[in-house]
């Protein structure tokens, strides 16, 4: 989105919108995030013609909000009203460093001031916005240097988040924080019921789209594509799924006969990516996909229809089996438990600002409750794969170790544990392909002892 001196951003319809309008909606997204609303939900309220530009700017701002907040504190020690503060911080996040500026800095400043003038909630303080940003342009180098010692400004994550990563991953915390500032790659899962990974790679090569094999069924793209441009996407030949998430189904079914009529539960299944993968791997399996949110269950239905596979989808609370379980035990259970999503902050840069220090501990209680509720549903000799898209140990190793202490019939099979982006994963089959770039994840495969 690098521009010269233009103040317009092109939209999907080929029209253009003034930059000040995009900045208004970007600032509204920052304000909403600070008030606890997810960026995904906020973007749904943005007019369709503005949404692509606003999403791109919002991602950039949220990745640099720590630095921007520290700079704003230097420029105005008293916190301005929320709408004014959000607009100021948005502008500062976009222009604090030349290498990351998506527009010329003088253009960003002019258009941020115009955004303030054009909006009732900020109009009265447009002069204040102008004064702060003009001062920043004059003193930028000194102001940036002044904020360099601020942990939140340096790493663009809350201080508590940085400290937790330092404690949980003393060797890799800097890698985790650095990677969080970069866009995540687009990774595909090839449906091998239709074709092999190598065959699909040839189709991408023919389109001029470079890719590399990752995992057992994945291809990581050198550049992102709209899904409608992917060969065979609407026919279910391929799905978009991160390389770490693609491990779930193969790990759960590792060493088992894929042609057997297994009875499998996918708890907390929405949007259905892992459900679909299970049915691709085990076409004769009977898979029950649960999600507590009925609207998200529709996403599961849509995914399974596109893939041409069938599973039983139920809107129900996995933690309350008495409300939905028919008493027939499962051979295998996949529990992708609710978590802080600290491992997918590259894809969702708002997560770092939405979470609170106590969230991990509270979610760990939910995870423990779900494990306790689902374990009795598993046959002796069956297996349960526990996973989260979190890099915090309270939601991974600590949860599983506590469960093992309370359940002597549970045995921990060889498992990857915490998957750290940028580090080779452990606990995978010897012949497993490298995962390339991937999200942060946790996996523990638990087996119920016979007798």
Short mmCIF file of C-alpha atoms in Angstrom, two decimals:
data_model
loop_
_atom_site.label_atom_id
_atom_site.label_comp_id
_atom_site.label_asym_id
_atom_site.label_seq_id
_atom_site.Cartn_x
_atom_site.Cartn_y
_atom_site.Cartn_z
CA UNK A 1 0.00 0.00 0.00
CA UNK A 2 3.01 2.29 -0.39
CA UNK A 3 1.96 5.55 -2.04
CA UNK A 4 3.65 8.64 -3.45
CA UNK A 5 1.75 11.81 -2.64
CA UNK A 6 -1.76 10.55 -3.29
CA UNK A 7 -4.31 10.87 -0.49
CA UNK A 8 -6.64 8.23 -1.87
CA UNK A 9 -6.76 4.50 -1.31
CA UNK A 10 -8.25 2.23 -3.96
CA UNK A 11 -11.03 -0.12 -2.95
CA UNK A 12 -12.17 -3.49 -4.24
CA UNK A 13 -14.73 -1.81 -6.50
CA UNK A 14 -12.05 0.27 -8.22
CA UNK A 15 -13.30 3.47 -6.60
CA UNK A 16 -11.20 5.55 -4.25
CA UNK A 17 -11.74 6.94 -0.78
CA UNK A 18 -9.89 9.88 0.80
CA UNK A 19 -7.25 8.84 3.28
CA UNK A 20 -8.84 10.89 6.05
CA UNK A 21 -11.91 8.64 5.89
CA UNK A 22 -9.75 5.54 6.21
CA UNK A 23 -7.97 7.12 9.17
CA UNK A 24 -11.28 7.87 10.88
CA UNK A 25 -12.34 4.21 10.63
CA UNK A 26 -8.87 3.02 11.65
CA UNK A 27 -8.97 5.22 14.74
CA UNK A 28 -12.45 3.87 15.53
CA UNK A 29 -11.01 0.34 15.34
CA UNK A 30 -8.21 1.28 17.77
CA UNK A 31 -10.72 2.85 20.16
CA UNK A 32 -12.95 -0.24 19.94
CA UNK A 33 -9.98 -2.53 20.66
CA UNK A 34 -9.09 -0.49 23.72
CA UNK A 35 -12.69 -0.91 24.87
CA UNK A 36 -12.53 -4.71 24.48
CA UNK A 37 -14.07 -5.22 21.01
CA UNK A 38 -12.27 -7.48 18.55
CA UNK A 39 -10.98 -6.03 15.30
CA UNK A 40 -12.89 -8.67 13.32
CA UNK A 41 -16.18 -7.54 14.84
CA UNK A 42 -15.33 -3.87 14.39
CA UNK A 43 -14.45 -4.28 10.71
CA UNK A 44 -17.89 -5.71 10.04
CA UNK A 45 -19.33 -2.26 10.78
CA UNK A 46 -17.00 -0.54 8.28
CA UNK A 47 -18.54 0.19 4.83
CA UNK A 48 -17.53 -2.50 2.35
CA UNK A 49 -15.79 -0.05 0.05
CA UNK A 50 -13.51 1.09 2.88
CA UNK A 51 -12.92 -2.25 4.57
CA UNK A 52 -9.78 -3.48 2.73
CA UNK A 53 -7.94 -0.21 3.31
CA UNK A 54 -9.09 0.10 6.91
CA UNK A 55 -8.07 -3.47 7.68
CA UNK A 56 -4.58 -2.93 6.25
CA UNK A 57 -4.11 0.33 8.19
CA UNK A 58 -5.55 -1.17 11.39
CA UNK A 59 -3.15 -4.11 11.26
CA UNK A 60 -0.25 -1.70 10.85
CA UNK A 61 -1.42 0.54 13.71
CA UNK A 62 -2.07 -2.32 16.13
CA UNK A 63 1.37 -3.76 15.44
CA UNK A 64 2.92 -0.43 16.49
CA UNK A 65 0.43 0.76 19.08
CA UNK A 66 2.87 0.33 21.97
CA UNK A 67 5.34 2.74 20.39
CA UNK A 68 2.56 5.14 19.35
CA UNK A 69 1.09 5.24 22.86
CA UNK A 70 4.50 6.02 24.37
CA UNK A 71 5.03 8.81 21.80
CA UNK A 72 1.62 10.28 22.51
CA UNK A 73 2.47 10.35 26.23
CA UNK A 74 5.56 12.38 25.37
CA UNK A 75 3.53 14.82 23.30
CA UNK A 76 0.61 15.14 25.74
CA UNK A 77 1.07 13.92 29.29
CA UNK A 78 -2.67 14.22 29.97
CA UNK A 79 -4.66 11.57 28.12
CA UNK A 80 -7.00 13.18 25.57
CA UNK A 81 -10.59 11.98 25.06
CA UNK A 82 -10.72 8.39 23.69
CA UNK A 83 -11.57 9.32 20.08
CA UNK A 84 -8.84 11.98 19.93
CA UNK A 85 -6.28 9.69 21.55
CA UNK A 86 -7.11 6.87 19.13
CA UNK A 87 -6.69 9.15 16.11
CA UNK A 88 -3.42 10.58 17.41
CA UNK A 89 -2.00 7.15 18.17
CA UNK A 90 -3.12 5.83 14.78
CA UNK A 91 -1.26 8.62 13.00
CA UNK A 92 1.84 8.15 15.16
CA UNK A 93 1.86 4.39 14.60
CA UNK A 94 1.77 4.94 10.84
CA UNK A 95 4.51 7.54 10.62
CA UNK A 96 6.94 6.98 13.51
CA UNK A 97 9.43 5.10 11.31
CA UNK A 98 10.10 5.78 7.63
CA UNK A 99 10.64 2.11 6.78
CA UNK A 100 7.08 1.23 7.82
CA UNK A 101 5.27 4.37 6.64
CA UNK A 102 2.57 3.35 4.16
CA UNK A 103 2.17 6.94 2.96
CA UNK A 104 4.51 9.97 2.99
CA UNK A 105 4.63 11.29 6.55
CA UNK A 106 3.50 14.82 5.69
CA UNK A 107 0.49 13.29 3.88
CA UNK A 108 -0.40 11.16 6.91
CA UNK A 109 -0.19 14.17 9.22
CA UNK A 110 -2.29 16.39 6.94
CA UNK A 111 -4.93 13.72 6.51
CA UNK A 112 -5.04 12.89 10.24
CA UNK A 113 -5.75 16.55 10.97
CA UNK A 114 -8.44 16.53 8.27
CA UNK A 115 -9.93 13.39 9.84
CA UNK A 116 -10.16 15.25 13.16
CA UNK A 117 -11.87 18.24 11.52
CA UNK A 118 -14.40 16.09 9.70
CA UNK A 119 -15.66 14.20 12.76
CA UNK A 120 -17.89 15.58 15.49
CA UNK A 121 -16.18 13.68 18.32
CA UNK A 122 -12.75 15.12 17.43
CA UNK A 123 -13.58 18.38 15.65
CA UNK A 124 -13.14 20.64 18.69
CA UNK A 125 -9.62 19.30 19.25
CA UNK A 126 -8.41 19.25 15.65
CA UNK A 127 -6.02 22.10 16.54
CA UNK A 128 -4.59 19.99 19.36
CA UNK A 129 -4.14 17.04 16.98
CA UNK A 130 -2.42 19.36 14.49
CA UNK A 131 -0.10 20.81 17.14
CA UNK A 132 0.93 17.37 18.46
CA UNK A 133 1.64 15.92 15.03
CA UNK A 134 3.54 19.02 13.79
CA UNK A 135 5.71 18.86 16.90
CA UNK A 136 6.28 15.17 16.29
CA UNK A 137 7.46 15.90 12.74
CA UNK A 138 9.93 18.51 14.06
CA UNK A 139 11.25 16.39 16.96
CA UNK A 140 10.68 12.88 15.65
CA UNK A 141 14.19 11.50 16.14
CA UNK A 142 14.50 12.77 19.71
CA UNK A 143 11.00 11.61 20.66
CA UNK A 144 11.52 8.12 19.25
CA UNK A 145 14.85 7.85 21.07
CA UNK A 146 13.15 8.96 24.28
CA UNK A 147 10.70 6.04 24.04
CA UNK A 148 13.33 3.40 23.21
CA UNK A 149 13.69 2.34 26.84
CA UNK A 150 9.94 1.77 27.25
CA UNK A 151 9.33 -2.03 27.13
CA UNK A 152 5.88 -1.63 25.63
CA UNK A 153 7.21 0.76 22.97
CA UNK A 154 10.19 -1.45 22.16
CA UNK A 155 8.21 -4.68 21.71
CA UNK A 156 4.70 -3.34 20.92
CA UNK A 157 3.10 -5.70 23.41
CA UNK A 158 1.83 -5.02 26.95
CA UNK A 159 4.58 -5.22 29.55
CA UNK A 160 2.93 -8.20 31.28
CA UNK A 161 2.88 -10.11 27.97
CA UNK A 162 6.60 -9.52 27.45
CA UNK A 163 7.39 -10.59 31.00
CA UNK A 164 5.31 -13.77 30.68
CA UNK A 165 7.08 -14.79 27.48
CA UNK A 166 10.43 -14.13 29.15
CA UNK A 167 9.43 -16.49 31.98
CA UNK A 168 7.81 -19.18 29.80
CA UNK A 169 10.31 -19.17 26.91
CA UNK A 170 13.59 -17.66 28.11
CA UNK A 171 15.43 -18.76 24.95
CA UNK A 172 12.80 -17.74 22.41
CA UNK A 173 10.82 -14.79 23.79
CA UNK A 174 12.53 -12.28 21.51
CA UNK A 175 11.80 -14.41 18.45
CA UNK A 176 8.13 -14.62 19.42
CA UNK A 177 7.81 -10.86 19.86
CA UNK A 178 9.74 -10.05 16.69
CA UNK A 179 7.71 -12.45 14.51
CA UNK A 180 4.48 -11.00 15.90
CA UNK A 181 5.33 -7.80 14.02
CA UNK A 182 5.37 -9.51 10.62
CA UNK A 183 2.41 -10.67 8.49
CA UNK A 184 1.78 -14.41 8.63
CA UNK A 185 2.13 -16.47 5.44
CA UNK A 186 -0.82 -18.05 3.66
CA UNK A 187 -0.74 -21.84 4.02
CA UNK A 188 -2.97 -24.34 2.26
CA UNK A 189 -4.05 -27.86 3.22
CA UNK A 190 -4.38 -30.08 0.17
CA UNK A 191 -7.27 -32.55 0.25
CA UNK A 192 -5.43 -35.72 -0.72
CA UNK A 193 -8.74 -37.46 -1.48
CA UNK A 194 -8.59 -35.46 -4.73
CA UNK A 195 -4.85 -35.16 -5.51
CA UNK A 196 -1.40 -35.23 -4.01
CA UNK A 197 0.45 -32.23 -2.64
CA UNK A 198 2.97 -32.32 -5.49
CA UNK A 199 0.16 -32.29 -8.09
CA UNK A 200 -1.48 -29.27 -6.53
CA UNK A 201 1.88 -27.52 -6.34
CA UNK A 202 2.17 -27.89 -10.11
CA UNK A 203 -1.17 -26.09 -10.52
CA UNK A 204 0.12 -23.21 -8.42
CA UNK A 205 3.37 -23.17 -10.39
CA UNK A 206 1.34 -22.82 -13.59
CA UNK A 207 -0.29 -19.73 -12.11
CA UNK A 208 3.07 -18.26 -11.21
CA UNK A 209 2.46 -18.73 -7.48
CA UNK A 210 5.57 -20.07 -5.67
CA UNK A 211 4.98 -22.53 -2.83
CA UNK A 212 6.83 -25.00 -0.63
CA UNK A 213 5.63 -28.22 0.96
CA UNK A 214 5.02 -28.07 4.73
CA UNK A 215 3.86 -30.86 7.00
CA UNK A 216 2.13 -33.87 5.45
CA UNK A 217 -0.58 -32.11 3.46
CA UNK A 218 0.41 -28.44 3.30
CA UNK A 219 1.76 -25.85 0.88
CA UNK A 220 2.98 -22.47 2.06
CA UNK A 221 2.53 -19.76 -0.54
CA UNK A 222 5.16 -17.22 -1.48
CA UNK A 223 2.36 -14.67 -1.86
CA UNK A 224 -1.23 -14.63 -0.65
CA UNK A 225 -4.10 -15.22 -3.08
CA UNK A 226 -7.85 -14.60 -2.76
CA UNK A 227 -9.42 -18.01 -2.14
CA UNK A 228 -11.56 -17.69 -5.27
CA UNK A 229 -8.32 -17.73 -7.29
CA UNK A 230 -7.14 -21.03 -5.79
CA UNK A 231 -7.64 -23.95 -8.22
CA UNK A 232 -10.45 -26.20 -7.03
CA UNK A 233 -11.16 -24.26 -3.84
CA UNK A 234 -14.95 -24.23 -4.26
CA UNK A 235 -14.83 -27.97 -5.03
CA UNK A 236 -13.01 -28.70 -1.74
CA UNK A 237 -9.65 -29.58 -3.26
CA UNK A 238 -7.81 -27.27 -0.87
CA UNK A 239 -8.40 -25.31 2.35
CA UNK A 240 -6.63 -22.41 4.03
CA UNK A 241 -5.10 -23.61 7.31
CA UNK A 242 -1.91 -22.78 9.17
CA UNK A 243 0.80 -25.45 9.16
CA UNK A 244 0.67 -25.86 12.96
CA UNK A 245 -3.11 -26.30 12.93
CA UNK A 246 -2.73 -28.94 10.21
CA UNK A 247 -0.96 -31.20 12.71
CA UNK A 248 -4.11 -31.82 14.77
CA UNK A 249 -5.83 -34.50 12.70
CA UNK A 250 -2.64 -36.48 11.81
CA UNK A 251 -1.45 -36.42 15.43
CA UNK A 252 -4.79 -37.66 16.75
CA UNK A 253 -4.92 -40.51 14.22
CA UNK A 254 -1.19 -41.30 14.12
CA UNK A 255 -0.56 -45.05 13.76
CA UNK A 256 -4.26 -45.92 13.43
CA UNK A 257 -6.02 -47.54 10.47
CA UNK A 258 -7.43 -44.54 8.55
CA UNK A 259 -10.01 -46.79 6.81
CA UNK A 260 -11.63 -47.98 10.05
CA UNK A 261 -15.03 -46.73 11.18
CA UNK A 262 -13.78 -44.65 14.08
CA UNK A 263 -16.14 -42.66 16.27
CA UNK A 264 -14.50 -39.24 16.77
CA UNK A 265 -15.53 -36.11 18.69
CA UNK A 266 -14.28 -32.70 17.63
CA UNK A 267 -15.09 -30.50 20.61
CA UNK A 268 -15.04 -26.70 20.16
CA UNK A 269 -14.97 -27.39 16.42
CA UNK A 270 -15.84 -24.09 14.70
CA UNK A 271 -15.09 -23.03 12.04
CA UNK A 272 -14.56 -26.67 11.08
CA UNK A 273 -11.07 -26.77 9.57
CA UNK A 274 -9.90 -29.61 11.79
CA UNK A 275 -13.24 -31.44 11.41
CA UNK A 276 -12.82 -31.39 7.65
CA UNK A 277 -9.23 -32.60 7.91
CA UNK A 278 -10.30 -35.55 10.09
CA UNK A 279 -12.90 -36.58 7.51
CA UNK A 280 -10.40 -36.20 4.67
CA UNK A 281 -7.98 -38.50 6.52
CA UNK A 282 -10.59 -40.98 7.76
CA UNK A 283 -13.44 -41.05 5.22
CA UNK A 284 -15.31 -43.86 7.01
CA UNK A 285 -15.18 -42.20 10.44
CA UNK A 286 -18.26 -40.95 12.23
CA UNK A 287 -17.32 -37.45 13.40
CA UNK A 288 -19.38 -35.37 15.82
CA UNK A 289 -18.49 -31.66 15.65
CA UNK A 290 -19.57 -29.53 18.59
CA UNK A 291 -19.59 -25.80 19.13
CA UNK A 292 -21.40 -23.82 21.79
CA UNK A 293 -22.22 -21.02 19.31
CA UNK A 294 -25.04 -21.93 16.89
CA UNK A 295 -24.00 -19.25 14.38
CA UNK A 296 -20.47 -20.66 14.30
CA UNK A 297 -21.92 -24.13 13.70
CA UNK A 298 -23.17 -22.80 10.37
CA UNK A 299 -19.54 -22.14 9.45
CA UNK A 300 -18.79 -25.82 10.15
CA UNK A 301 -21.67 -26.85 7.87
CA UNK A 302 -20.38 -24.57 5.10
CA UNK A 303 -16.86 -25.96 5.34
CA UNK A 304 -18.00 -29.59 5.29
CA UNK A 305 -20.32 -28.95 2.32
CA UNK A 306 -17.48 -27.35 0.35
CA UNK A 307 -15.21 -30.32 1.11
CA UNK A 308 -17.93 -32.80 0.18
CA UNK A 309 -17.72 -34.67 3.50
CA UNK A 310 -20.35 -35.45 6.11
CA UNK A 311 -20.25 -35.11 9.87
CA UNK A 312 -22.77 -34.58 12.65
CA UNK A 313 -22.73 -30.92 13.69
CA UNK A 314 -24.27 -29.98 17.04
CA UNK A 315 -24.69 -26.65 18.79
CA UNK A 316 -23.88 -27.68 22.36
CA UNK A 317 -21.55 -27.02 25.27
CA UNK A 318 -18.71 -29.55 25.30
CA UNK A 319 -18.43 -29.01 29.05
CA UNK A 320 -21.99 -30.28 29.62
CA UNK A 321 -22.10 -33.77 28.05
CA UNK A 322 -25.34 -34.64 29.85
CA UNK A 323 -27.11 -32.21 27.51
CA UNK A 324 -26.00 -33.83 24.24
CA UNK A 325 -24.04 -37.10 24.65
CA UNK A 326 -25.92 -40.33 23.77
CA UNK A 327 -23.74 -42.51 25.99
CA UNK A 328 -21.76 -44.10 23.14
CA UNK A 329 -18.05 -43.72 23.92
CA UNK A 330 -15.62 -42.18 21.42
CA UNK A 331 -12.48 -43.77 20.02
CA UNK A 332 -10.80 -40.39 19.73
CA UNK A 333 -11.47 -36.84 20.91
CA UNK A 334 -9.98 -33.60 19.62
CA UNK A 335 -10.18 -30.77 22.14
CA UNK A 336 -9.09 -27.47 20.62
CA UNK A 337 -9.73 -25.57 23.82
CA UNK A 338 -10.62 -21.88 24.22
CA UNK A 339 -7.45 -19.89 24.93
CA UNK A 340 -5.85 -16.45 24.81
CA UNK A 341 -4.87 -16.96 21.13
CA UNK A 342 -1.40 -15.70 22.07
CA UNK A 343 0.08 -17.95 19.36
CA UNK A 344 -1.79 -16.32 16.47
CA UNK A 345 -1.07 -12.67 17.23
CA UNK A 346 0.60 -12.33 13.82
CA UNK A 347 -2.79 -12.90 12.22
CA UNK A 348 -4.77 -11.03 14.86
CA UNK A 349 -2.67 -8.09 16.11
CA UNK A 350 -5.54 -6.83 18.27
CA UNK A 351 -5.26 -9.88 20.56
CA UNK A 352 -2.26 -8.48 22.44
CA UNK A 353 -4.25 -5.36 23.40
CA UNK A 354 -7.52 -7.20 24.14
CA UNK A 355 -6.06 -9.67 26.63
CA UNK A 356 -5.52 -8.98 30.33
CA UNK A 357 -2.92 -10.54 32.66
CA UNK A 358 -5.57 -12.65 34.40
CA UNK A 359 -7.08 -14.11 31.21
CA UNK A 360 -4.63 -16.99 30.90
CA UNK A 361 -5.35 -18.26 34.41
CA UNK A 362 -9.11 -17.97 33.94
CA UNK A 363 -8.98 -19.78 30.61
CA UNK A 364 -6.80 -22.50 32.15
CA UNK A 365 -9.70 -23.24 34.52
CA UNK A 366 -12.04 -23.58 31.53
CA UNK A 367 -9.55 -25.88 29.80
CA UNK A 368 -9.26 -28.07 32.91
CA UNK A 369 -13.05 -28.22 33.16
CA UNK A 370 -13.38 -29.34 29.54
CA UNK A 371 -10.74 -32.03 29.98
CA UNK A 372 -12.50 -33.32 33.08
CA UNK A 373 -15.89 -33.34 31.34
CA UNK A 374 -14.73 -35.07 28.15
CA UNK A 375 -12.35 -37.68 29.55
CA UNK A 376 -15.17 -40.05 30.68
CA UNK A 377 -16.53 -40.01 27.09
CA UNK A 378 -13.37 -41.72 25.81
CA UNK A 379 -13.09 -45.50 25.42
CA UNK A 380 -10.33 -47.34 27.32
CA UNK A 381 -7.43 -47.44 24.89
CA UNK A 382 -8.76 -44.33 23.15
CA UNK A 383 -6.91 -41.06 22.78
CA UNK A 384 -7.61 -37.39 23.35
CA UNK A 385 -5.59 -34.66 21.65
CA UNK A 386 -5.53 -31.46 23.69
CA UNK A 387 -4.45 -28.34 21.82
CA UNK A 388 -4.52 -24.58 22.07
CA UNK A 389 -3.25 -21.77 19.83
CA UNK A 390 -1.44 -20.28 22.82
CA UNK A 391 2.25 -20.01 23.67
CA UNK A 392 1.59 -19.40 27.37
CA UNK A 393 2.52 -22.41 29.49
CA UNK A 394 -0.45 -21.92 31.80
CA UNK A 395 -2.63 -23.01 28.86
CA UNK A 396 -0.37 -25.84 27.73
CA UNK A 397 2.14 -27.81 29.78
CA UNK A 398 0.78 -26.68 33.13
CA UNK A 399 -2.82 -27.62 32.27
CA UNK A 400 -1.82 -31.06 30.99
CA UNK A 401 0.52 -31.87 33.88
CA UNK A 402 -2.21 -30.97 36.38
CA UNK A 403 -4.65 -33.23 34.50
CA UNK A 404 -2.19 -36.15 34.52
CA UNK A 405 -1.73 -35.82 38.27
CA UNK A 406 -5.49 -36.04 38.81
CA UNK A 407 -6.13 -38.87 36.33
CA UNK A 408 -3.95 -41.95 36.82
CA UNK A 409 -5.61 -43.68 33.83
CA UNK A 410 -4.19 -41.00 31.50
CA UNK A 411 -0.89 -41.54 29.70
CA UNK A 412 0.94 -38.83 27.76
CA UNK A 413 2.06 -40.17 24.38
CA UNK A 414 4.99 -38.54 22.49
CA UNK A 415 3.73 -35.06 21.67
CA UNK A 416 5.08 -31.81 20.20
CA UNK A 417 4.23 -29.76 23.29
CA UNK A 418 4.66 -26.04 22.63
CA UNK A 419 5.33 -25.21 18.98
CA UNK A 420 7.36 -22.00 18.83
CA UNK A 421 7.34 -20.07 15.53
CA UNK A 422 10.81 -20.03 14.04
CA UNK A 423 11.90 -23.15 15.95
CA UNK A 424 11.84 -26.75 14.64
CA UNK A 425 9.07 -28.69 16.41
CA UNK A 426 9.89 -31.73 18.54
CA UNK A 427 7.83 -34.87 19.04
CA UNK A 428 6.81 -35.34 15.40
CA UNK A 429 7.31 -38.44 13.23
CA UNK A 430 10.83 -38.69 11.80
CA UNK A 431 9.59 -38.46 8.19
CA UNK A 432 7.47 -35.39 8.85
CA UNK A 433 8.15 -32.44 6.54
CA UNK A 434 9.27 -29.15 8.12
CA UNK A 435 6.42 -26.81 9.01
CA UNK A 436 7.96 -23.69 7.51
CA UNK A 437 6.56 -20.56 9.11
CA UNK A 438 3.71 -21.39 11.45
CA UNK A 439 1.61 -20.11 14.32
CA UNK A 440 2.31 -20.77 17.99
CA UNK A 441 0.48 -23.89 19.18
CA UNK A 442 0.43 -26.50 21.92
CA UNK A 443 -0.27 -30.25 21.49
CA UNK A 444 -0.54 -33.06 24.03
CA UNK A 445 -1.78 -36.52 23.02
CA UNK A 446 -3.35 -38.35 25.97
CA UNK A 447 -4.21 -42.05 25.93
CA UNK A 448 -6.65 -43.74 28.31
CA UNK A 449 -5.12 -46.84 29.84
CA UNK A 450 -6.96 -50.14 29.41
CA UNK A 451 -8.71 -51.45 32.50
#
